Short mmCIF file of C-alpha atoms in Angstrom, two decimals:
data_model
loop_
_atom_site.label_atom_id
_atom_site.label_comp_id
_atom_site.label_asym_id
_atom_site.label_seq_id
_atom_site.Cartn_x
_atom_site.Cartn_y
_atom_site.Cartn_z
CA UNK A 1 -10.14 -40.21 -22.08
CA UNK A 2 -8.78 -37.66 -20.17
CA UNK A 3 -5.56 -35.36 -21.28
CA UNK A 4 -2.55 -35.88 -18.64
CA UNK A 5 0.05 -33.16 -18.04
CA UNK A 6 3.07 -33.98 -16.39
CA UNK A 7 5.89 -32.20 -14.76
CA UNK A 8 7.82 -32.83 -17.88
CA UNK A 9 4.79 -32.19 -19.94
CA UNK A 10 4.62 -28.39 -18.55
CA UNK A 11 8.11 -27.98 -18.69
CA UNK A 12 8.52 -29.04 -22.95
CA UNK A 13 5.39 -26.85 -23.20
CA UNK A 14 7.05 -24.11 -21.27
CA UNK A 15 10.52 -24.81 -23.36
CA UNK A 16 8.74 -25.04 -26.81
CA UNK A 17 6.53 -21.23 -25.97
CA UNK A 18 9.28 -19.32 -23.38
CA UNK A 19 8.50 -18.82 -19.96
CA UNK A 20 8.18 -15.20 -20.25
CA UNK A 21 5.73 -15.55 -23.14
CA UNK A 22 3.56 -18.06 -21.24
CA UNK A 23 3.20 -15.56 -18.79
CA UNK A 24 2.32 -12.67 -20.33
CA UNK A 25 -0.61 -15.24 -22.34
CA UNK A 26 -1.85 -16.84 -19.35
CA UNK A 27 -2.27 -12.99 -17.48
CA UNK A 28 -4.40 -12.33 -20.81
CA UNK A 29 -6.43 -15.31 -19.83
CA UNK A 30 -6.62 -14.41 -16.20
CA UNK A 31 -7.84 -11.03 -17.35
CA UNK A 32 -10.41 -12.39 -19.51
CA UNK A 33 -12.06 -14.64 -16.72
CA UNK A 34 -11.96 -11.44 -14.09
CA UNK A 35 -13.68 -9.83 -16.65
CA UNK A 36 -16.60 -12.45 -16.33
CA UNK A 37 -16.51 -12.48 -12.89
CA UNK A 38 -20.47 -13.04 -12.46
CA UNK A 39 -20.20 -15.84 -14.51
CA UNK A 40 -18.44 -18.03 -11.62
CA UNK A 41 -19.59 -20.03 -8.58
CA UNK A 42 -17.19 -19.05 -6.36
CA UNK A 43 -16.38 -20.07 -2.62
CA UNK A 44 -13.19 -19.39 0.03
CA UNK A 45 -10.66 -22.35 -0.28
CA UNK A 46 -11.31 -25.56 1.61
CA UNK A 47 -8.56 -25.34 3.98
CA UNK A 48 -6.53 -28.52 6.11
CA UNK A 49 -4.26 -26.85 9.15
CA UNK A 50 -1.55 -28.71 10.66
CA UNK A 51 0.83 -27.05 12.70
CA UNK A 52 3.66 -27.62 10.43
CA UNK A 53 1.41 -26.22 7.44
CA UNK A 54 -1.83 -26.34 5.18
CA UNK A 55 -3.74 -28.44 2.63
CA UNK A 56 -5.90 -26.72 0.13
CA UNK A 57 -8.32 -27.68 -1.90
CA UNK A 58 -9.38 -24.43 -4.43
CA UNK A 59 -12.71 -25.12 -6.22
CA UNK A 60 -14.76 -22.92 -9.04
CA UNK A 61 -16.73 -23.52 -11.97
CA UNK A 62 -19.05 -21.52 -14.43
CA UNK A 63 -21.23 -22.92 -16.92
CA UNK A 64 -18.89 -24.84 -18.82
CA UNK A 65 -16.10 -25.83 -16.70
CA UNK A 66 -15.31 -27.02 -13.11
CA UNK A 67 -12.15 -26.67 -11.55
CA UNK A 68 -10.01 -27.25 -8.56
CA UNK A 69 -6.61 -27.72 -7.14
CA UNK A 70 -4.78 -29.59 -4.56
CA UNK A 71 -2.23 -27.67 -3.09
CA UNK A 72 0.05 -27.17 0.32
CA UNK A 73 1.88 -25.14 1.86
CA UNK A 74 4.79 -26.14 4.59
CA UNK A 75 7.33 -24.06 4.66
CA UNK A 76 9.78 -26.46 6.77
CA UNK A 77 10.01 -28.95 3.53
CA UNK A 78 13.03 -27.55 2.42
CA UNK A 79 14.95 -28.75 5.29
CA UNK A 80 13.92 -32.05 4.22
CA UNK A 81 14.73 -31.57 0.69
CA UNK A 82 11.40 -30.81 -0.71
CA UNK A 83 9.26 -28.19 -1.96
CA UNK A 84 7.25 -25.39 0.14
CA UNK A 85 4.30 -25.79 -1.97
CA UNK A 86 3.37 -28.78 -4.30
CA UNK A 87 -0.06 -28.60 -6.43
CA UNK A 88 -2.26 -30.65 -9.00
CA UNK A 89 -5.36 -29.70 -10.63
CA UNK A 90 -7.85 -30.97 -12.86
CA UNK A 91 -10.51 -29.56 -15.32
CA UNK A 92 -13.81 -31.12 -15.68
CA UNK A 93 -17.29 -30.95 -17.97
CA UNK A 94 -20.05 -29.23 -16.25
CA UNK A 95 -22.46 -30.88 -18.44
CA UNK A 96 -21.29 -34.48 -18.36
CA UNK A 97 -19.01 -34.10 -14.97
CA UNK A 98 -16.35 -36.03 -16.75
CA UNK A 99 -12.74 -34.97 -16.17
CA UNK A 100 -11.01 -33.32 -19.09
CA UNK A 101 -7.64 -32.38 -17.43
CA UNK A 102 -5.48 -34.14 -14.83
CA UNK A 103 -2.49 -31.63 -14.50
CA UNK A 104 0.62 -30.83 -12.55
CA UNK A 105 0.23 -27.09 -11.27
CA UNK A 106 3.12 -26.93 -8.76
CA UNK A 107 5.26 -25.41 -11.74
CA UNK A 108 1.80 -24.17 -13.15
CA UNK A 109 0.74 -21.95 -9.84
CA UNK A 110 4.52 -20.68 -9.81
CA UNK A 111 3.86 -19.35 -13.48
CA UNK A 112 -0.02 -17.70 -12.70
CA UNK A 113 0.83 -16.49 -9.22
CA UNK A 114 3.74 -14.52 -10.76
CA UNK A 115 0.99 -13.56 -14.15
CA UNK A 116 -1.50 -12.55 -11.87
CA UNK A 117 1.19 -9.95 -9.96
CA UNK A 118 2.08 -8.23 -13.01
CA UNK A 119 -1.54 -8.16 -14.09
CA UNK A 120 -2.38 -6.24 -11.64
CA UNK A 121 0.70 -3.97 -11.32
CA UNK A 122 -0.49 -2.78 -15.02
CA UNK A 123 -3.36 -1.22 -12.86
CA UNK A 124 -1.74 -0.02 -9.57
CA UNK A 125 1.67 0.55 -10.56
CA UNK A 126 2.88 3.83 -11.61
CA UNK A 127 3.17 4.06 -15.42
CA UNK A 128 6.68 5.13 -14.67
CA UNK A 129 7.73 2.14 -13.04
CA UNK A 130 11.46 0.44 -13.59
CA UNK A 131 12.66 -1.23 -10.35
CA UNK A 132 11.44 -3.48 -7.56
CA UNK A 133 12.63 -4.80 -4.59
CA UNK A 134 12.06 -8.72 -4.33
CA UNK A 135 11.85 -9.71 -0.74
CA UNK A 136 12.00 -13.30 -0.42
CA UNK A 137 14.30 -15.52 -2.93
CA UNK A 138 13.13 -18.74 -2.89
CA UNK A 139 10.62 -20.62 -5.72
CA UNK A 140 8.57 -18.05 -6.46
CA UNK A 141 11.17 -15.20 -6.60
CA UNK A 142 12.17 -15.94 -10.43
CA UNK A 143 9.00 -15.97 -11.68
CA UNK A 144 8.05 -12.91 -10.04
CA UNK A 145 10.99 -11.29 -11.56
CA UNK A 146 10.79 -12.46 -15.12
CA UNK A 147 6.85 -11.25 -15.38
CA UNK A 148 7.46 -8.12 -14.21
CA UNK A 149 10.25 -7.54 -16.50
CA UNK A 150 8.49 -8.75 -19.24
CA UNK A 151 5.20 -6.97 -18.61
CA UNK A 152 6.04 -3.33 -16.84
CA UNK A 153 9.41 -3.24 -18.25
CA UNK A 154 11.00 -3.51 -15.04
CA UNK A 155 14.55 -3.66 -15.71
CA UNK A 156 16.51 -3.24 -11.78
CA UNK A 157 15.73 -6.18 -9.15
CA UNK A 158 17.13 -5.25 -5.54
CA UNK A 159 17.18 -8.66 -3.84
CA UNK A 160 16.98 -9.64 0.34
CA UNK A 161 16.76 -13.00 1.87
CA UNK A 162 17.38 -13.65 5.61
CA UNK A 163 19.17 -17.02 3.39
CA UNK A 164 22.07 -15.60 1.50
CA UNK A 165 21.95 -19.06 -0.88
CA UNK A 166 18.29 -18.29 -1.84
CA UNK A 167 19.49 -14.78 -2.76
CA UNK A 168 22.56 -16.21 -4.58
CA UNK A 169 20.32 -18.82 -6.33
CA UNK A 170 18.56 -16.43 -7.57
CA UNK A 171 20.82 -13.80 -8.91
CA UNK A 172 22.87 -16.50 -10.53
CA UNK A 173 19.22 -17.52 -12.70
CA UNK A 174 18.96 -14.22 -13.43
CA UNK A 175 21.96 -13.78 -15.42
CA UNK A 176 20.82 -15.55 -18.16
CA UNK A 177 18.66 -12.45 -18.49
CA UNK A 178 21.31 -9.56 -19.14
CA UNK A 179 18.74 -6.89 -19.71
CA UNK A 180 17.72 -7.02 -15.85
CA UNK A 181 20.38 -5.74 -13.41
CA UNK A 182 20.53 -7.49 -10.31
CA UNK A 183 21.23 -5.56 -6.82
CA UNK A 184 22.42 -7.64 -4.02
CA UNK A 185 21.13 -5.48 -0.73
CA UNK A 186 21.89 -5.78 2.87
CA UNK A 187 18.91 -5.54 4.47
CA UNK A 188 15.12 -5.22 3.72
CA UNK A 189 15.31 -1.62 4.27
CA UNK A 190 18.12 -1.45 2.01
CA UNK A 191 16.31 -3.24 -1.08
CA UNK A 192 13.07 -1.28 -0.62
CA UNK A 193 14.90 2.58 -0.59
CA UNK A 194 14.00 4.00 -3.56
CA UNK A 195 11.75 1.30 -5.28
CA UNK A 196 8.74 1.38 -7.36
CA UNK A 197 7.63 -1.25 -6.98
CA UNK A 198 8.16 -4.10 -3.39
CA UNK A 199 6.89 -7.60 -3.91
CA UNK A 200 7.21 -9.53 -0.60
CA UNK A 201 7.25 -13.58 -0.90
CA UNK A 202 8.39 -14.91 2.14
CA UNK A 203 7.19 -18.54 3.46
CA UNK A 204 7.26 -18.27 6.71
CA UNK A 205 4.03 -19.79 8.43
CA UNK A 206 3.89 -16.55 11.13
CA UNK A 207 2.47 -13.21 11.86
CA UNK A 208 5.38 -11.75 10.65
CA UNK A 209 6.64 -7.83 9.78
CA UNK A 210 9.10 -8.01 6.60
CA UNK A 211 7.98 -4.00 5.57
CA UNK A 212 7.68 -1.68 8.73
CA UNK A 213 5.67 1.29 7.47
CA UNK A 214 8.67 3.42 7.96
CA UNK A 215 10.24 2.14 4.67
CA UNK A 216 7.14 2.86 2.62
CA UNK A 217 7.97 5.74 0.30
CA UNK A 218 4.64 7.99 -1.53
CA UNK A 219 4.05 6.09 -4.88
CA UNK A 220 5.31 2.78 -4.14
CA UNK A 221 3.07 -0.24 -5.58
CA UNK A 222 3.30 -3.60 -2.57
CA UNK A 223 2.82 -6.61 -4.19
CA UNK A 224 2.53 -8.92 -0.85
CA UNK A 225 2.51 -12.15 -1.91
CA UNK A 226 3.63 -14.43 1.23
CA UNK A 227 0.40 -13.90 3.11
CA UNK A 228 -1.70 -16.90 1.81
CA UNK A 229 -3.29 -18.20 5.27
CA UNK A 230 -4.85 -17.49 9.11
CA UNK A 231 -2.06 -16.81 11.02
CA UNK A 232 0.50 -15.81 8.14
CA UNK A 233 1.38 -11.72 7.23
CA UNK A 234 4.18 -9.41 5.72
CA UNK A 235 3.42 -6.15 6.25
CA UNK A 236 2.99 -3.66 9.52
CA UNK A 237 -0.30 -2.62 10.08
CA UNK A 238 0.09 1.07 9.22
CA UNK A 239 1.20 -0.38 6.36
CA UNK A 240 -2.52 -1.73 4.99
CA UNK A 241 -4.42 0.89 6.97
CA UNK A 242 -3.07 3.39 4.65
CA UNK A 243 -2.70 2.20 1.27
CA UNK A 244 -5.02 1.73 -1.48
CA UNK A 245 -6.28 -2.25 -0.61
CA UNK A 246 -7.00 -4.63 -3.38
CA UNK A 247 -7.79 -8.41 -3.42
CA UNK A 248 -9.17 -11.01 -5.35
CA UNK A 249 -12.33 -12.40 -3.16
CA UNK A 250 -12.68 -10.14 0.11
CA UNK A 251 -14.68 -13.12 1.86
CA UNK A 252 -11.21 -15.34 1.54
CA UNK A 253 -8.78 -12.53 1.77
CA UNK A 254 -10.21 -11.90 5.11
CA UNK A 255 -9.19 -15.07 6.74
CA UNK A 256 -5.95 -15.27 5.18
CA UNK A 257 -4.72 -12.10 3.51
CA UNK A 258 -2.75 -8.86 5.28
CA UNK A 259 -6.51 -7.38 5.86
CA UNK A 260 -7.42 -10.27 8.19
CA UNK A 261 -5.95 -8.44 11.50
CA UNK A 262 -8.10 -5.86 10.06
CA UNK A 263 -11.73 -4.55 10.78
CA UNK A 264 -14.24 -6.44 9.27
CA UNK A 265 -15.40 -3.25 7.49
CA UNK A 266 -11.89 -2.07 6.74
CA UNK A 267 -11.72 -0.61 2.95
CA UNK A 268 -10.66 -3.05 0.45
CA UNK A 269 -11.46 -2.95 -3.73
CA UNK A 270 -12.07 -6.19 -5.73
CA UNK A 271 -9.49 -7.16 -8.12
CA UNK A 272 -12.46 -7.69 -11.13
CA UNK A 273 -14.02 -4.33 -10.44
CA UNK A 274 -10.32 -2.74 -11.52
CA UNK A 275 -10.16 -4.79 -14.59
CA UNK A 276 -13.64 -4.09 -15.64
CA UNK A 277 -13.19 -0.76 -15.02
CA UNK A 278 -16.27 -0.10 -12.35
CA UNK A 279 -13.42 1.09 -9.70
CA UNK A 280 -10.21 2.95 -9.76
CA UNK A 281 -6.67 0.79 -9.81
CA UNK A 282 -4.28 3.92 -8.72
CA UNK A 283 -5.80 7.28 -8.09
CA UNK A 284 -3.21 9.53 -8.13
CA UNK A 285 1.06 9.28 -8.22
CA UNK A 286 1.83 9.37 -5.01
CA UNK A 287 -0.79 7.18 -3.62
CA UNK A 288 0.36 3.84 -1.69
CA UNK A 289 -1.19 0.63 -3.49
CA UNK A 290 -1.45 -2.77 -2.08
CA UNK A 291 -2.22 -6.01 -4.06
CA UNK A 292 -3.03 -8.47 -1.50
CA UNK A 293 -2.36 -11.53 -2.93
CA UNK A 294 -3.17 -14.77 -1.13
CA UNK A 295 -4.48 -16.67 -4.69
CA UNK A 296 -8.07 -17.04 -6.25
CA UNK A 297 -9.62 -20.20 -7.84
CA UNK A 298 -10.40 -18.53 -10.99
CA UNK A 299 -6.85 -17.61 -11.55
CA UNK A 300 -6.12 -21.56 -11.41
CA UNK A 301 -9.14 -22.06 -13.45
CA UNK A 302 -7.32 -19.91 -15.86
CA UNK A 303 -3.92 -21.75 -15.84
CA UNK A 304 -5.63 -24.58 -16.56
CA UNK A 305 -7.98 -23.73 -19.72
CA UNK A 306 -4.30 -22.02 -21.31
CA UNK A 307 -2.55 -25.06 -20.40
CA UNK A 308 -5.21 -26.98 -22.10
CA UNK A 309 -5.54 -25.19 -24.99
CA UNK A 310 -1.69 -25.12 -25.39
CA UNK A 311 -1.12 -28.63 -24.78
CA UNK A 312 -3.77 -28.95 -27.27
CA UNK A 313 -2.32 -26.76 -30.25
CA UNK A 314 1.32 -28.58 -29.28
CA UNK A 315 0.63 -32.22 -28.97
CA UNK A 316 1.70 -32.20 -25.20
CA UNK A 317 0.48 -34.32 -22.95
CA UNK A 318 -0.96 -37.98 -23.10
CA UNK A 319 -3.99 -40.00 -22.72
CA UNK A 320 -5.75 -41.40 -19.82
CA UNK A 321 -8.63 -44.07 -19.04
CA UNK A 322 -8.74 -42.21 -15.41
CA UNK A 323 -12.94 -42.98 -15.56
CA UNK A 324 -13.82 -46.75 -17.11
CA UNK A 325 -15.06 -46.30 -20.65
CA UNK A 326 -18.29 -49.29 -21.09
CA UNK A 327 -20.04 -50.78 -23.57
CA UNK A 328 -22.99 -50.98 -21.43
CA UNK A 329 -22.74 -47.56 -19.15
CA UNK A 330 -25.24 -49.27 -16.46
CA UNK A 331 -23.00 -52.16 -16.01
CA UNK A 332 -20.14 -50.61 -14.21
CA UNK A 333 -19.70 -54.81 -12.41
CA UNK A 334 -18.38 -55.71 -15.77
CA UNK A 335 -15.46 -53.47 -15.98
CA UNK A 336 -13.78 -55.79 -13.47
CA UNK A 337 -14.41 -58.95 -15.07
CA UNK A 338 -11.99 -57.71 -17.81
CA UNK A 339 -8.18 -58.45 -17.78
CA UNK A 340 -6.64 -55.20 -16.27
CA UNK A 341 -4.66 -53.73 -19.27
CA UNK A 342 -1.53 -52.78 -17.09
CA UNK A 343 -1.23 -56.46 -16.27
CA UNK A 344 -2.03 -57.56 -20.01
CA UNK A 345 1.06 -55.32 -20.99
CA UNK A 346 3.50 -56.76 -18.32
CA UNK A 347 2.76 -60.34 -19.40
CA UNK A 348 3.11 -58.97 -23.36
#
């Protein structure tokens, strides 16, 4: 059988732990699985591009485990009432190939993309650190929030949307959380004056400039998060030709990331060589650090062994015959001779 989480599986396992302590455990398990970054067969996502958007497929394994997930990306959705990105994911036994895990991961990826950010702010950051400017209010933008708050101690947001109700959406989640003060700004200049920290999460499927280099103060740590494909960027080029570049698997990040208007042999640091300590994170305070993000199979592969083992400890989840179980495992024919259950338990 094969464990089956749900959207309303993931969100009683969210309720039961707390969102903000789910996040700071799965970042622990992201770290870990950086740390064994030899240990994984890794390729650049399988990509699907339609003008509208792109279908992903995200595949890794290691000796034990092999993952992937489904996942898009069309930022016009909303006007039709439905999500930017949507995701599912599944876990399976390298030795046997069955599948151990069928899983949601649209709430999932919202809860490691925002881990992984404050993961790595712990290592590019300044120490110092207490506000950010959030660029970009829509899904993501919460989540982003809440882990940095509850993992740098980042206790002023400055928020900017080109859509004042994704802004207001936002702010008004964010009051349930009285120990973060919320800054409404004008302008994307506005919200990045002044801040440590500027995570940029914008949808829009474009070569587009939401930080001019202009508004990039010494010290500040960019956490770009919006550029996830060819043809989609935040940031001016001045921007990543002078800061301190790190990503998560250079051969992907250069098709999709900020560096992929860049020079094939442009400077960039690998996210597991900072965790494991073989490179530097930030070198010195008033260096400009860039995280890159666009999203690494490992970091899903991680979201779904601490979903697992979670769903595990709480009871979430159910059951599924999603492969036929037989008597005779040669005789696959036979499986269809039998009375489908689902039918047996309408005419029960």
């Amino acid at each position: 059988m094969t464990r089956y989480i749900d959207v309303n599986d993931l969100s009683y396992l969210v309720s039961q732990k707390g969102l903000q302590t789910c996040i700071t455990e799965m970042a622990e398990y992201i770290r870990a699985d950086y740390l064994r970054w030899q240990d994984f067969e890794k390729c650049p996502r399988l990509a699907n591009h339609s003008p509208d958007g792109v279908i992903e497929l995200m595949p890794v394994s290691d000796a034990s485990l092999y993952a992937f997930k489904y996942v898009n990306g069309h930022p016009k959705n909303t006007l039709a009432g439905m999500l930017t990105v949507m995701a599912f994911g599944a876990l399976g036994d390298v030795d046997t190939g069955k599948p151990v895990l069928l899983a949601e991961m649209t709430l999932t990826t919202a809860i490691r993309t925002a881990a992984t950010s404050a993961l790595v702010a712990r290592y590019l950051a300044r120490n110092n650190s207490r506000s950010m400017a959030l660029i970009g209010n829509g899904s993501q933008s919460e989540f982003q929030a809440l882990a940095f708050h509850a993992m740098l101690g980042i206790n002023e947001i400055r928020l900017f949307d080109i859509d004042a109700k994704a802004t207001a959406k936002l702010a008004a989640n964010l009051k349930a959380f009285p120990a973060i003060k919320v800054i409404l700004a004008g302008s994307v200049a506005e919200a990045v004056k002044g801040a440590d920290i500027v995570t940029t999460v914008t949808a829009d499927k474009a070569y587009a400039t939401i930080l001019s280099d202009d508004m990039i103060e010494p010290g500040m740590h960019l956490n770009a998060v919006g550029g996830d494909c060819p043809g989609k960027t935040e940031l001016d080029r001045r921007i990543v030709e002078r800061a301190r570049v790190i990503v998560e698997y250079e051969p992907q990040s250069r098709i999709e990331g900020e560096i992929q208007h860049m020079p094939p042999d442009s400077p960039v640091t690998e996210l597991w060589q900072v965790i494991n300590g073989q490179r530097p994170g930030r070198e010195n305070a008033r260096q400009v650090t860039l995280f890159d993000s666009v999203g690494f199979a490992i970091e899903d592969y991680s979201a779904l062994r601490y979903v697992l083992d979670v769903a595990k400890a709480l009871d979430v989840g159910s059951e599924l015959e999603l492969v036929p179980d037989l008597a005779d495992p040669k005789d696959l024919f036979a499986r269809l001779a039998q009375p489908p259950r689902a039918q047996q338990k309408k005419r029960a």
